Structures are given as structure tokens and as C-alpha cells.
């Protein structure tokens, strides 16, 4: 040790070069370090979820959770199984012992769950996935005194445009109910037309399908054909022909039913500052840098997205930028002010103070 120090004092130029080299290497290494909001780690857990609309928690437990727990008894390496039964949904979490190959166990669980034949007919297909710890980099809340449809469409557009950015790979919406088209027919109407609810349901189902129609083979390629028959709006469902009379008159679904474009009837509601709201979450994936992801999203919203909205303020303002909903996740707020229909005009965004 003394010899090294003596050599450094006798050769100051070499010592200075070594110091510069160490400093440069340190700076370059620091610039390449991955920025994370939370350490990454592998979760030895597999999650199983099944939706069963309209079922009570006790019914979900008996018809969904119990069969899953019984079927998983043959899977080895299981540490514990936790299950939650809520209204219309079953969630089962399977934790494995340390050192277990989760990819192999994921396949085993999928195989065992697929063997269950006693699920109710109205229950959705089970979803089996390995739990992960995706790191949320940014939470964007869109809120205002506008309809749920407007907020949802805006959130969907924002999500679609954010994932087009090179720095952003994964974006999710939350606090949003799923779309639902409700078709209601009263008993008197069915009796008057000589129909049953089952007959109407079968006709609606048959007229909202996309089916393969073969292919056209050419010298260069093969062009697949499909019949386009899927309906996506209440108006399209209303155009379904339920019956054609002898005189050629047609009875459409809209003539006998009340059709409503809306959302699922659930207790999910999002509010921010007393106003309806929806949330768009931006995640960091892989080696992406948190600050780059946040900066790209912030720049896009400030310079591009908010200019397309009718009237907006409080977007990434300095006073709101550091209001946190999560200890490490910054939030940004978009606020809609519904303009008067008679005086809609472009306006410059004004930051909230």
C-alpha cells in the first residue's frame, strides 16, 4: 500500500490520468444505469381469474373457487393458495416454493384448470397468468363535467397515441367500465309478435358473427375471405331483421326492443375533484428509463394532445406536477370544461394555478 502511494507521488501525471480515467468510466456507467421506480424481482405466483356476471360471492365460492382448489391439489411445489370471491368474480392466487420453475408450473395449472368441467355455463373462460410487477411510471387522470362516453373515448385515444411513441411500450386504462349494449324486450311485445326471448336471442347471435368464407387463390398469393357481420353499436343491432312477413314487411329489432349503448352496470366509478374521471397509466418495461418515459409522455401531451381537446387546463402544470398519488409515481391532470354548444372555438390551454 505504501509502495503504491509512493509511486503515485513520484509520478503525478500517471496518478492524474488514472483519476480522469476512473471519473470518465464512472460517468459513462452512471449514464447507462437503468432507472427504476422499484427493484425488479420474479414473483413465484400464478393468478387465476374467472368472471361470473350476476353471481353472489357465496355462489362464486361454491361454483368457481371450490372446483379450482380441488383440481389444483395434484400440482406439486405449491406453497399456499389464496382465493377471493366477490360479486361476479373469482380470483385465485397460487404461490410456489422458492426455486420452483414457474413457467413449468404455469403450464401445469393451465392444464388442470382446463380439465374442470363443472363451471357454470354463464361463467367466462378462466384467465391464468403469471403475476408480474409492472412498474408504473406515470398516472394521467382525465376528469371533467362531461359524459362517461366522452371521457372513455378520450382515454382510449390517449392510450392509442401514447403507445405510438418510441419511448413508451405499455399503457393501460383504469377506472373505466366495459362497454355494453343492452337489449330489452317486454313480455307483451314478444306475445304480440308471437316470439320468444330465446328466438330473438338466437337471431341476434346469428346476425352478429364474422365467419370464414374460403379464399381466392392467384398465381402470386392467396386472399382469405370473411363475411363481415359483427355489430358494434346499438344502431347496428337495431337493423337486424327479426321477421319478414308474407307481404314482405320486415320487423327489425329496433321495432320490438329498447336498445341502449352504455356501460356495464357495476359499482365502479372514478371521481377526481368531485368530477367524473378515468385514468391512463403509463408503465416502464424492460430496460426503458423512467425519466425518458415520463418526459416523452409529458412532451406529447403538452405539445400535441391537449391542443386537440375543446377546452383544457391544468395539464402538467408546475403546481400539479408534483402532486403524488403514489410515493414514486408522478401524476398529471387533464381537465375538461364543456364549452357552450353555440360558441365552440379553439382556445389556448391555460395552466392551473
mmCIF file of C-alpha atoms in Angstrom:
data_model
loop_
_atom_site.group_PDB
_atom_site.id
_atom_site.type_symbol
_atom_site.label_atom_id
_atom_site.label_comp_id
_atom_site.label_asym_id
_atom_site.label_seq_id
_atom_site.Cartn_x
_atom_site.Cartn_y
_atom_site.Cartn_z
ATOM 1 C CA UNK A 1 0.000 0.000 0.000
ATOM 2 C CA UNK A 2 2.823 2.423 0.931
ATOM 3 C CA UNK A 3 4.591 1.478 -2.268
ATOM 4 C CA UNK A 4 1.562 2.457 -4.367
ATOM 5 C CA UNK A 5 1.240 5.802 -2.607
ATOM 6 C CA UNK A 6 4.962 6.466 -3.025
ATOM 7 C CA UNK A 7 4.760 5.645 -6.715
ATOM 8 C CA UNK A 8 1.785 7.993 -7.151
ATOM 9 C CA UNK A 9 3.663 10.859 -5.501
ATOM 10 C CA UNK A 10 6.679 10.257 -7.730
ATOM 11 C CA UNK A 11 4.538 10.060 -10.888
ATOM 12 C CA UNK A 12 1.803 12.727 -10.571
ATOM 13 C CA UNK A 13 0.923 12.651 -14.286
ATOM 14 C CA UNK A 14 0.064 8.947 -14.170
ATOM 15 C CA UNK A 15 -1.955 9.469 -10.996
ATOM 16 C CA UNK A 16 -3.943 12.268 -12.631
ATOM 17 C CA UNK A 17 -4.574 10.174 -15.751
ATOM 18 C CA UNK A 18 -5.803 7.284 -13.606
ATOM 19 C CA UNK A 19 -8.141 9.627 -11.751
ATOM 20 C CA UNK A 20 -9.508 11.037 -15.015
ATOM 21 C CA UNK A 21 -9.983 7.507 -16.396
ATOM 22 C CA UNK A 22 -11.899 6.374 -13.297
ATOM 23 C CA UNK A 23 -14.055 9.517 -13.408
ATOM 24 C CA UNK A 24 -14.907 9.092 -17.100
ATOM 25 C CA UNK A 25 -15.722 5.397 -16.678
ATOM 26 C CA UNK A 26 -17.924 6.252 -13.690
ATOM 27 C CA UNK A 27 -19.827 8.924 -15.611
ATOM 28 C CA UNK A 28 -20.366 6.633 -18.616
ATOM 29 C CA UNK A 29 -21.537 3.810 -16.352
ATOM 30 C CA UNK A 30 -23.935 6.121 -14.497
ATOM 31 C CA UNK A 31 -25.479 7.245 -17.803
ATOM 32 C CA UNK A 32 -26.181 3.634 -18.741
ATOM 33 C CA UNK A 33 -27.738 2.611 -15.429
ATOM 34 C CA UNK A 34 -31.378 1.569 -15.731
ATOM 35 C CA UNK A 35 -33.732 3.920 -13.875
ATOM 36 C CA UNK A 36 -36.486 2.133 -11.981
ATOM 37 C CA UNK A 37 -39.187 3.203 -9.592
ATOM 38 C CA UNK A 38 -38.940 -0.119 -7.754
ATOM 39 C CA UNK A 39 -36.495 -3.063 -7.878
ATOM 40 C CA UNK A 40 -37.445 -5.825 -10.290
ATOM 41 C CA UNK A 41 -37.955 -9.303 -8.926
ATOM 42 C CA UNK A 42 -39.572 -12.509 -10.064
ATOM 43 C CA UNK A 43 -42.901 -13.374 -8.488
ATOM 44 C CA UNK A 44 -43.377 -17.055 -7.733
ATOM 45 C CA UNK A 45 -47.126 -16.658 -8.095
ATOM 46 C CA UNK A 46 -49.729 -17.652 -10.684
ATOM 47 C CA UNK A 47 -53.083 -15.877 -10.762
ATOM 48 C CA UNK A 48 -56.378 -17.363 -11.927
ATOM 49 C CA UNK A 49 -59.406 -15.147 -12.528
ATOM 50 C CA UNK A 50 -62.913 -16.065 -13.658
ATOM 51 C CA UNK A 51 -65.754 -13.628 -14.297
ATOM 52 C CA UNK A 52 -69.265 -14.851 -13.470
ATOM 53 C CA UNK A 53 -71.620 -11.942 -14.024
ATOM 54 C CA UNK A 54 -74.565 -11.632 -11.662
ATOM 55 C CA UNK A 55 -73.361 -14.276 -9.191
ATOM 56 C CA UNK A 56 -73.189 -13.602 -5.466
ATOM 57 C CA UNK A 57 -69.898 -14.142 -3.575
ATOM 58 C CA UNK A 58 -71.205 -17.350 -1.991
ATOM 59 C CA UNK A 59 -72.236 -18.704 -5.390
ATOM 60 C CA UNK A 60 -68.844 -17.768 -6.836
ATOM 61 C CA UNK A 61 -67.144 -19.629 -3.989
ATOM 62 C CA UNK A 62 -69.179 -22.790 -4.453
ATOM 63 C CA UNK A 63 -69.220 -22.991 -8.255
ATOM 64 C CA UNK A 64 -65.853 -21.472 -9.193
ATOM 65 C CA UNK A 65 -63.334 -21.374 -6.341
ATOM 66 C CA UNK A 66 -64.035 -24.786 -4.780
ATOM 67 C CA UNK A 67 -63.576 -26.699 -8.090
ATOM 68 C CA UNK A 68 -60.329 -24.811 -8.789
ATOM 69 C CA UNK A 69 -58.917 -25.543 -5.337
ATOM 70 C CA UNK A 70 -59.852 -29.226 -5.617
ATOM 71 C CA UNK A 71 -58.301 -29.515 -9.088
ATOM 72 C CA UNK A 72 -55.045 -27.840 -8.053
ATOM 73 C CA UNK A 73 -54.489 -30.316 -5.220
ATOM 74 C CA UNK A 74 -52.447 -32.505 -7.578
ATOM 75 C CA UNK A 75 -49.983 -29.737 -8.533
ATOM 76 C CA UNK A 76 -46.641 -30.129 -6.747
ATOM 77 C CA UNK A 77 -44.484 -27.375 -5.304
ATOM 78 C CA UNK A 78 -47.409 -25.259 -4.109
ATOM 79 C CA UNK A 79 -46.696 -23.162 -1.028
ATOM 80 C CA UNK A 80 -50.163 -21.700 -0.482
ATOM 81 C CA UNK A 81 -53.390 -20.913 -2.292
ATOM 82 C CA UNK A 82 -55.340 -17.711 -1.614
ATOM 83 C CA UNK A 83 -58.785 -17.137 -3.069
ATOM 84 C CA UNK A 84 -61.149 -14.175 -3.101
ATOM 85 C CA UNK A 85 -64.823 -14.392 -4.001
ATOM 86 C CA UNK A 86 -66.530 -11.132 -4.898
ATOM 87 C CA UNK A 87 -69.716 -10.290 -6.709
ATOM 88 C CA UNK A 88 -69.375 -11.597 -10.255
ATOM 89 C CA UNK A 89 -65.709 -12.543 -9.997
ATOM 90 C CA UNK A 90 -63.375 -15.187 -8.581
ATOM 91 C CA UNK A 91 -59.658 -14.616 -8.056
ATOM 92 C CA UNK A 92 -57.235 -17.382 -7.029
ATOM 93 C CA UNK A 93 -53.532 -16.806 -6.315
ATOM 94 C CA UNK A 94 -51.192 -19.809 -6.214
ATOM 95 C CA UNK A 95 -47.783 -19.255 -4.573
ATOM 96 C CA UNK A 96 -44.962 -21.753 -5.126
ATOM 97 C CA UNK A 97 -41.951 -22.757 -3.085
ATOM 98 C CA UNK A 98 -38.697 -20.920 -3.734
ATOM 99 C CA UNK A 99 -36.716 -22.383 -6.617
ATOM 100 C CA UNK A 100 -39.750 -23.734 -8.453
ATOM 101 C CA UNK A 101 -39.804 -23.368 -12.247
ATOM 102 C CA UNK A 102 -42.764 -21.001 -12.608
ATOM 103 C CA UNK A 103 -43.012 -21.393 -16.393
ATOM 104 C CA UNK A 104 -43.482 -25.142 -15.997
ATOM 105 C CA UNK A 105 -45.985 -24.705 -13.160
ATOM 106 C CA UNK A 106 -47.919 -22.133 -15.201
ATOM 107 C CA UNK A 107 -48.455 -24.741 -17.906
ATOM 108 C CA UNK A 108 -49.438 -27.339 -15.280
ATOM 109 C CA UNK A 109 -52.038 -25.019 -13.766
ATOM 110 C CA UNK A 110 -53.467 -24.143 -17.188
ATOM 111 C CA UNK A 111 -53.796 -27.851 -17.937
ATOM 112 C CA UNK A 112 -55.516 -28.598 -14.633
ATOM 113 C CA UNK A 113 -57.923 -25.655 -14.914
ATOM 114 C CA UNK A 114 -58.845 -26.667 -18.479
ATOM 115 C CA UNK A 115 -59.890 -30.076 -17.126
ATOM 116 C CA UNK A 116 -62.590 -28.557 -14.927
ATOM 117 C CA UNK A 117 -65.997 -29.308 -16.444
ATOM 118 C CA UNK A 118 -68.317 -28.144 -13.669
ATOM 119 C CA UNK A 119 -68.045 -24.383 -14.181
ATOM 120 C CA UNK A 120 -71.424 -22.690 -14.749
ATOM 121 C CA UNK A 121 -72.340 -22.151 -18.400
ATOM 122 C CA UNK A 122 -72.628 -18.399 -17.838
ATOM 123 C CA UNK A 123 -69.100 -18.125 -16.437
ATOM 124 C CA UNK A 124 -66.341 -16.710 -18.650
ATOM 125 C CA UNK A 125 -63.262 -18.682 -19.589
ATOM 126 C CA UNK A 126 -60.620 -18.758 -16.816
ATOM 127 C CA UNK A 127 -57.625 -16.480 -17.289
ATOM 128 C CA UNK A 128 -54.363 -17.957 -15.986
ATOM 129 C CA UNK A 129 -51.286 -15.692 -15.914
ATOM 130 C CA UNK A 130 -48.040 -15.348 -14.015
ATOM 131 C CA UNK A 131 -48.126 -12.384 -11.670
ATOM 132 C CA UNK A 132 -45.733 -9.581 -12.528
ATOM 133 C CA UNK A 133 -44.619 -6.309 -11.029
ATOM 134 C CA UNK A 134 -45.001 -3.924 -13.932
ATOM 135 C CA UNK A 135 -43.641 -0.569 -12.823
ATOM 136 C CA UNK A 136 -45.978 2.339 -13.362
ATOM 137 C CA UNK A 137 -44.050 5.414 -14.447
ATOM 138 C CA UNK A 138 -46.885 7.912 -14.835
ATOM 139 C CA UNK A 139 -50.565 8.201 -13.943
ATOM 140 C CA UNK A 140 -52.714 10.542 -16.039
ATOM 141 C CA UNK A 141 -56.200 11.435 -14.777
ATOM 142 C CA UNK A 142 -58.748 12.811 -17.224
ATOM 143 C CA UNK A 143 -61.708 14.424 -15.474
ATOM 144 C CA UNK A 144 -64.459 16.961 -16.037
ATOM 145 C CA UNK A 145 -68.194 17.543 -16.179
ATOM 146 C CA UNK A 146 -68.693 15.544 -19.353
ATOM 147 C CA UNK A 147 -70.318 12.207 -20.091
ATOM 148 C CA UNK A 148 -68.657 8.879 -19.358
ATOM 149 C CA UNK A 149 -68.612 8.154 -23.088
ATOM 150 C CA UNK A 150 -66.561 11.301 -23.781
ATOM 151 C CA UNK A 151 -64.074 10.524 -21.009
ATOM 152 C CA UNK A 152 -63.712 6.900 -22.114
ATOM 153 C CA UNK A 153 -63.200 7.747 -25.786
ATOM 154 C CA UNK A 154 -60.628 10.373 -24.841
ATOM 155 C CA UNK A 155 -58.750 7.899 -22.611
ATOM 156 C CA UNK A 156 -58.758 5.300 -25.380
ATOM 157 C CA UNK A 157 -57.433 7.833 -27.875
ATOM 158 C CA UNK A 158 -54.750 8.965 -25.437
ATOM 159 C CA UNK A 159 -53.684 5.363 -24.846
ATOM 160 C CA UNK A 160 -53.514 4.610 -28.588
ATOM 161 C CA UNK A 161 -51.405 7.704 -29.258
ATOM 162 C CA UNK A 162 -49.061 7.200 -26.296
ATOM 163 C CA UNK A 163 -48.073 3.682 -27.371
ATOM 164 C CA UNK A 164 -47.028 5.117 -30.745
ATOM 165 C CA UNK A 165 -44.169 6.949 -29.006
ATOM 166 C CA UNK A 166 -40.770 5.257 -29.297
ATOM 167 C CA UNK A 167 -40.125 5.674 -25.566
ATOM 168 C CA UNK A 168 -43.461 4.148 -24.463
ATOM 169 C CA UNK A 169 -44.283 0.439 -24.776
ATOM 170 C CA UNK A 170 -47.150 -0.311 -22.415
ATOM 171 C CA UNK A 171 -50.181 1.784 -21.466
ATOM 172 C CA UNK A 172 -53.328 0.709 -19.604
ATOM 173 C CA UNK A 173 -56.680 2.324 -18.817
ATOM 174 C CA UNK A 174 -58.261 2.047 -15.373
ATOM 175 C CA UNK A 175 -61.380 3.216 -13.561
ATOM 176 C CA UNK A 176 -63.278 2.543 -16.781
ATOM 177 C CA UNK A 177 -66.334 0.344 -17.126
ATOM 178 C CA UNK A 178 -66.559 -2.010 -20.102
ATOM 179 C CA UNK A 179 -68.877 -1.098 -22.955
ATOM 180 C CA UNK A 180 -72.219 -2.866 -23.003
ATOM 181 C CA UNK A 181 -75.173 -2.833 -25.384
ATOM 182 C CA UNK A 182 -78.397 -3.618 -23.514
ATOM 183 C CA UNK A 183 -81.335 -5.063 -25.478
ATOM 184 C CA UNK A 184 -84.605 -5.124 -23.514
ATOM 185 C CA UNK A 185 -87.903 -6.567 -24.723
ATOM 186 C CA UNK A 186 -91.050 -6.662 -22.623
ATOM 187 C CA UNK A 187 -93.236 -9.757 -22.468
ATOM 188 C CA UNK A 188 -96.269 -8.080 -24.042
ATOM 189 C CA UNK A 189 -94.283 -7.189 -27.169
ATOM 190 C CA UNK A 190 -92.983 -10.731 -27.520
ATOM 191 C CA UNK A 191 -96.522 -12.096 -27.213
ATOM 192 C CA UNK A 192 -97.896 -9.607 -29.763
ATOM 193 C CA UNK A 193 -95.334 -10.682 -32.361
ATOM 194 C CA UNK A 194 -95.543 -14.373 -31.487
ATOM 195 C CA UNK A 195 -91.891 -14.557 -30.469
ATOM 196 C CA UNK A 196 -89.946 -15.945 -27.550
ATOM 197 C CA UNK A 197 -86.892 -14.433 -25.913
ATOM 198 C CA UNK A 198 -84.838 -17.452 -26.973
ATOM 199 C CA UNK A 199 -85.807 -16.993 -30.628
ATOM 200 C CA UNK A 200 -84.834 -13.322 -30.583
ATOM 201 C CA UNK A 201 -81.528 -14.112 -28.859
ATOM 202 C CA UNK A 202 -80.730 -16.771 -31.473
ATOM 203 C CA UNK A 203 -81.461 -14.372 -34.350
ATOM 204 C CA UNK A 204 -79.336 -11.627 -32.789
ATOM 205 C CA UNK A 205 -76.491 -14.071 -32.187
ATOM 206 C CA UNK A 206 -76.651 -15.427 -35.754
ATOM 207 C CA UNK A 207 -76.593 -11.922 -37.244
ATOM 208 C CA UNK A 208 -73.561 -10.742 -35.302
ATOM 209 C CA UNK A 209 -70.868 -13.116 -36.490
ATOM 210 C CA UNK A 210 -67.795 -12.992 -38.663
ATOM 211 C CA UNK A 211 -67.279 -16.295 -40.471
ATOM 212 C CA UNK A 212 -64.555 -17.544 -42.827
ATOM 213 C CA UNK A 213 -65.649 -17.660 -46.470
ATOM 214 C CA UNK A 214 -62.791 -19.542 -48.078
ATOM 215 C CA UNK A 215 -60.032 -17.991 -50.159
ATOM 216 C CA UNK A 216 -59.244 -16.750 -53.648
ATOM 217 C CA UNK A 217 -56.052 -18.296 -54.992
ATOM 218 C CA UNK A 218 -53.999 -16.361 -57.521
ATOM 219 C CA UNK A 219 -50.643 -17.043 -59.131
ATOM 220 C CA UNK A 220 -48.890 -14.846 -56.566
ATOM 221 C CA UNK A 221 -50.861 -15.198 -53.349
ATOM 222 C CA UNK A 222 -53.944 -16.483 -51.565
ATOM 223 C CA UNK A 223 -56.559 -13.928 -50.441
ATOM 224 C CA UNK A 224 -58.675 -15.065 -47.457
ATOM 225 C CA UNK A 225 -62.380 -14.167 -47.441
ATOM 226 C CA UNK A 226 -64.565 -13.465 -44.417
ATOM 227 C CA UNK A 227 -68.183 -12.469 -44.014
ATOM 228 C CA UNK A 228 -68.350 -9.179 -42.102
ATOM 229 C CA UNK A 229 -71.396 -9.414 -39.867
ATOM 230 C CA UNK A 230 -70.331 -8.397 -36.380
ATOM 231 C CA UNK A 231 -72.253 -5.489 -34.888
ATOM 232 C CA UNK A 232 -70.596 -2.925 -32.660
ATOM 233 C CA UNK A 233 -73.236 -0.262 -31.933
ATOM 234 C CA UNK A 234 -76.836 -0.196 -30.803
ATOM 235 C CA UNK A 235 -77.860 1.245 -34.175
ATOM 236 C CA UNK A 236 -76.290 -1.696 -35.994
ATOM 237 C CA UNK A 237 -78.098 -4.169 -33.729
ATOM 238 C CA UNK A 238 -81.337 -2.277 -34.355
ATOM 239 C CA UNK A 239 -81.032 -3.016 -38.091
ATOM 240 C CA UNK A 240 -81.197 -6.796 -37.510
ATOM 241 C CA UNK A 241 -84.255 -8.289 -39.210
ATOM 242 C CA UNK A 242 -86.220 -10.387 -36.732
ATOM 243 C CA UNK A 243 -89.014 -11.461 -39.054
ATOM 244 C CA UNK A 244 -90.155 -10.986 -42.638
ATOM 245 C CA UNK A 245 -93.957 -11.153 -43.099
ATOM 246 C CA UNK A 246 -95.740 -12.722 -46.037
ATOM 247 C CA UNK A 247 -96.299 -9.317 -47.634
ATOM 248 C CA UNK A 248 -92.570 -8.559 -47.482
ATOM 249 C CA UNK A 249 -92.766 -6.223 -44.493
ATOM 250 C CA UNK A 250 -89.803 -6.570 -42.180
ATOM 251 C CA UNK A 251 -89.767 -6.434 -38.398
ATOM 252 C CA UNK A 252 -86.486 -5.024 -37.133
ATOM 253 C CA UNK A 253 -85.035 -5.478 -33.675
ATOM 254 C CA UNK A 254 -85.460 -1.737 -33.033
ATOM 255 C CA UNK A 255 -89.226 -2.160 -33.594
ATOM 256 C CA UNK A 256 -89.660 -4.566 -30.706
ATOM 257 C CA UNK A 257 -86.783 -3.800 -28.330
ATOM 258 C CA UNK A 258 -85.259 -0.964 -26.396
ATOM 259 C CA UNK A 259 -81.550 -0.820 -27.337
ATOM 260 C CA UNK A 260 -79.133 1.145 -25.170
ATOM 261 C CA UNK A 261 -75.484 1.873 -25.877
ATOM 262 C CA UNK A 262 -73.826 2.188 -22.488
ATOM 263 C CA UNK A 263 -71.586 0.558 -19.941
ATOM 264 C CA UNK A 264 -71.741 -2.443 -17.644
ATOM 265 C CA UNK A 265 -73.903 -1.969 -14.573
ATOM 266 C CA UNK A 266 -71.192 -2.132 -11.926
ATOM 267 C CA UNK A 267 -70.268 -0.155 -8.836
ATOM 268 C CA UNK A 268 -67.056 1.128 -10.454
ATOM 269 C CA UNK A 269 -66.938 4.912 -10.565
ATOM 270 C CA UNK A 270 -63.960 7.225 -10.792
ATOM 271 C CA UNK A 271 -64.033 10.783 -9.458
ATOM 272 C CA UNK A 272 -61.381 13.465 -9.142
ATOM 273 C CA UNK A 273 -62.039 16.846 -7.511
ATOM 274 C CA UNK A 274 -65.704 15.898 -7.371
ATOM 275 C CA UNK A 275 -65.931 15.264 -11.123
ATOM 276 C CA UNK A 276 -66.171 12.033 -13.178
ATOM 277 C CA UNK A 277 -62.745 10.771 -14.146
ATOM 278 C CA UNK A 278 -60.838 7.998 -15.889
ATOM 279 C CA UNK A 279 -57.170 7.087 -15.578
ATOM 280 C CA UNK A 280 -54.449 6.219 -18.062
ATOM 281 C CA UNK A 281 -51.347 4.510 -16.606
ATOM 282 C CA UNK A 282 -48.000 4.521 -18.416
ATOM 283 C CA UNK A 283 -45.592 1.714 -17.472
ATOM 284 C CA UNK A 284 -41.868 1.246 -17.750
ATOM 285 C CA UNK A 285 -40.979 -2.047 -19.455
ATOM 286 C CA UNK A 286 -37.643 -3.863 -19.643
ATOM 287 C CA UNK A 287 -34.650 -1.531 -19.893
ATOM 288 C CA UNK A 288 -36.674 1.624 -20.518
ATOM 289 C CA UNK A 289 -35.664 4.659 -18.470
ATOM 290 C CA UNK A 290 -38.359 6.077 -16.194
ATOM 291 C CA UNK A 291 -37.395 9.693 -16.836
ATOM 292 C CA UNK A 292 -37.382 9.150 -20.599
ATOM 293 C CA UNK A 293 -40.833 7.541 -20.498
ATOM 294 C CA UNK A 294 -42.264 10.332 -18.330
ATOM 295 C CA UNK A 295 -40.575 13.050 -20.375
ATOM 296 C CA UNK A 296 -41.840 11.678 -23.696
ATOM 297 C CA UNK A 297 -45.413 11.359 -22.387
ATOM 298 C CA UNK A 298 -45.290 14.849 -20.869
ATOM 299 C CA UNK A 299 -43.969 16.418 -24.056
ATOM 300 C CA UNK A 300 -46.557 14.652 -26.192
ATOM 301 C CA UNK A 301 -49.478 15.744 -24.029
ATOM 302 C CA UNK A 302 -48.266 19.316 -23.653
ATOM 303 C CA UNK A 303 -47.340 19.875 -27.287
ATOM 304 C CA UNK A 304 -49.767 17.640 -29.190
ATOM 305 C CA UNK A 305 -52.603 16.004 -27.303
ATOM 306 C CA UNK A 306 -54.113 18.811 -25.273
ATOM 307 C CA UNK A 307 -54.335 21.039 -28.371
ATOM 308 C CA UNK A 308 -56.930 18.598 -29.775
ATOM 309 C CA UNK A 309 -59.269 18.989 -26.802
ATOM 310 C CA UNK A 310 -62.064 21.602 -26.747
ATOM 311 C CA UNK A 311 -61.123 23.468 -23.568
ATOM 312 C CA UNK A 312 -58.486 22.212 -21.153
ATOM 313 C CA UNK A 313 -56.310 23.442 -18.334
ATOM 314 C CA UNK A 314 -54.169 22.004 -15.545
ATOM 315 C CA UNK A 315 -52.091 19.812 -17.812
ATOM 316 C CA UNK A 316 -48.673 19.060 -16.298
ATOM 317 C CA UNK A 317 -48.565 22.464 -14.627
ATOM 318 C CA UNK A 318 -45.778 23.129 -12.155
ATOM 319 C CA UNK A 319 -48.223 23.255 -9.247
ATOM 320 C CA UNK A 320 -49.795 19.900 -10.111
ATOM 321 C CA UNK A 321 -46.778 18.036 -11.448
ATOM 322 C CA UNK A 322 -45.641 17.006 -8.000
ATOM 323 C CA UNK A 323 -48.973 16.036 -6.501
ATOM 324 C CA UNK A 324 -48.423 12.340 -5.906
ATOM 325 C CA UNK A 325 -50.948 9.519 -5.784
ATOM 326 C CA UNK A 326 -48.118 7.033 -5.297
ATOM 327 C CA UNK A 327 -44.885 7.648 -3.381
ATOM 328 C CA UNK A 328 -42.826 7.362 -6.567
ATOM 329 C CA UNK A 329 -45.326 7.924 -9.383
ATOM 330 C CA UNK A 330 -45.962 11.498 -10.578
ATOM 331 C CA UNK A 331 -49.499 12.356 -11.695
ATOM 332 C CA UNK A 332 -50.670 14.641 -14.437
ATOM 333 C CA UNK A 333 -54.150 16.058 -14.690
ATOM 334 C CA UNK A 334 -56.228 16.857 -17.746
ATOM 335 C CA UNK A 335 -59.407 18.748 -17.018
ATOM 336 C CA UNK A 336 -62.320 19.127 -19.421
ATOM 337 C CA UNK A 337 -64.525 22.213 -19.337
ATOM 338 C CA UNK A 338 -67.558 21.520 -21.544
ATOM 339 C CA UNK A 339 -67.867 24.503 -23.913
ATOM 340 C CA UNK A 340 -71.171 26.118 -24.777
ATOM 341 C CA UNK A 341 -72.537 24.442 -27.895
ATOM 342 C CA UNK A 342 -73.205 27.779 -29.578
ATOM 343 C CA UNK A 343 -69.690 29.089 -29.088
ATOM 344 C CA UNK A 344 -67.290 26.193 -29.602
ATOM 345 C CA UNK A 345 -63.989 27.548 -30.804
ATOM 346 C CA UNK A 346 -60.306 26.678 -30.366
ATOM 347 C CA UNK A 347 -58.740 28.120 -27.267
ATOM 348 C CA UNK A 348 -55.261 28.214 -25.814
ATOM 349 C CA UNK A 349 -54.655 25.913 -22.828
ATOM 350 C CA UNK A 350 -54.223 27.766 -19.564
ATOM 351 C CA UNK A 351 -52.206 26.165 -16.751
ATOM 352 C CA UNK A 352 -53.979 25.753 -13.441
ATOM 353 C CA UNK A 353 -52.636 27.835 -10.570
#
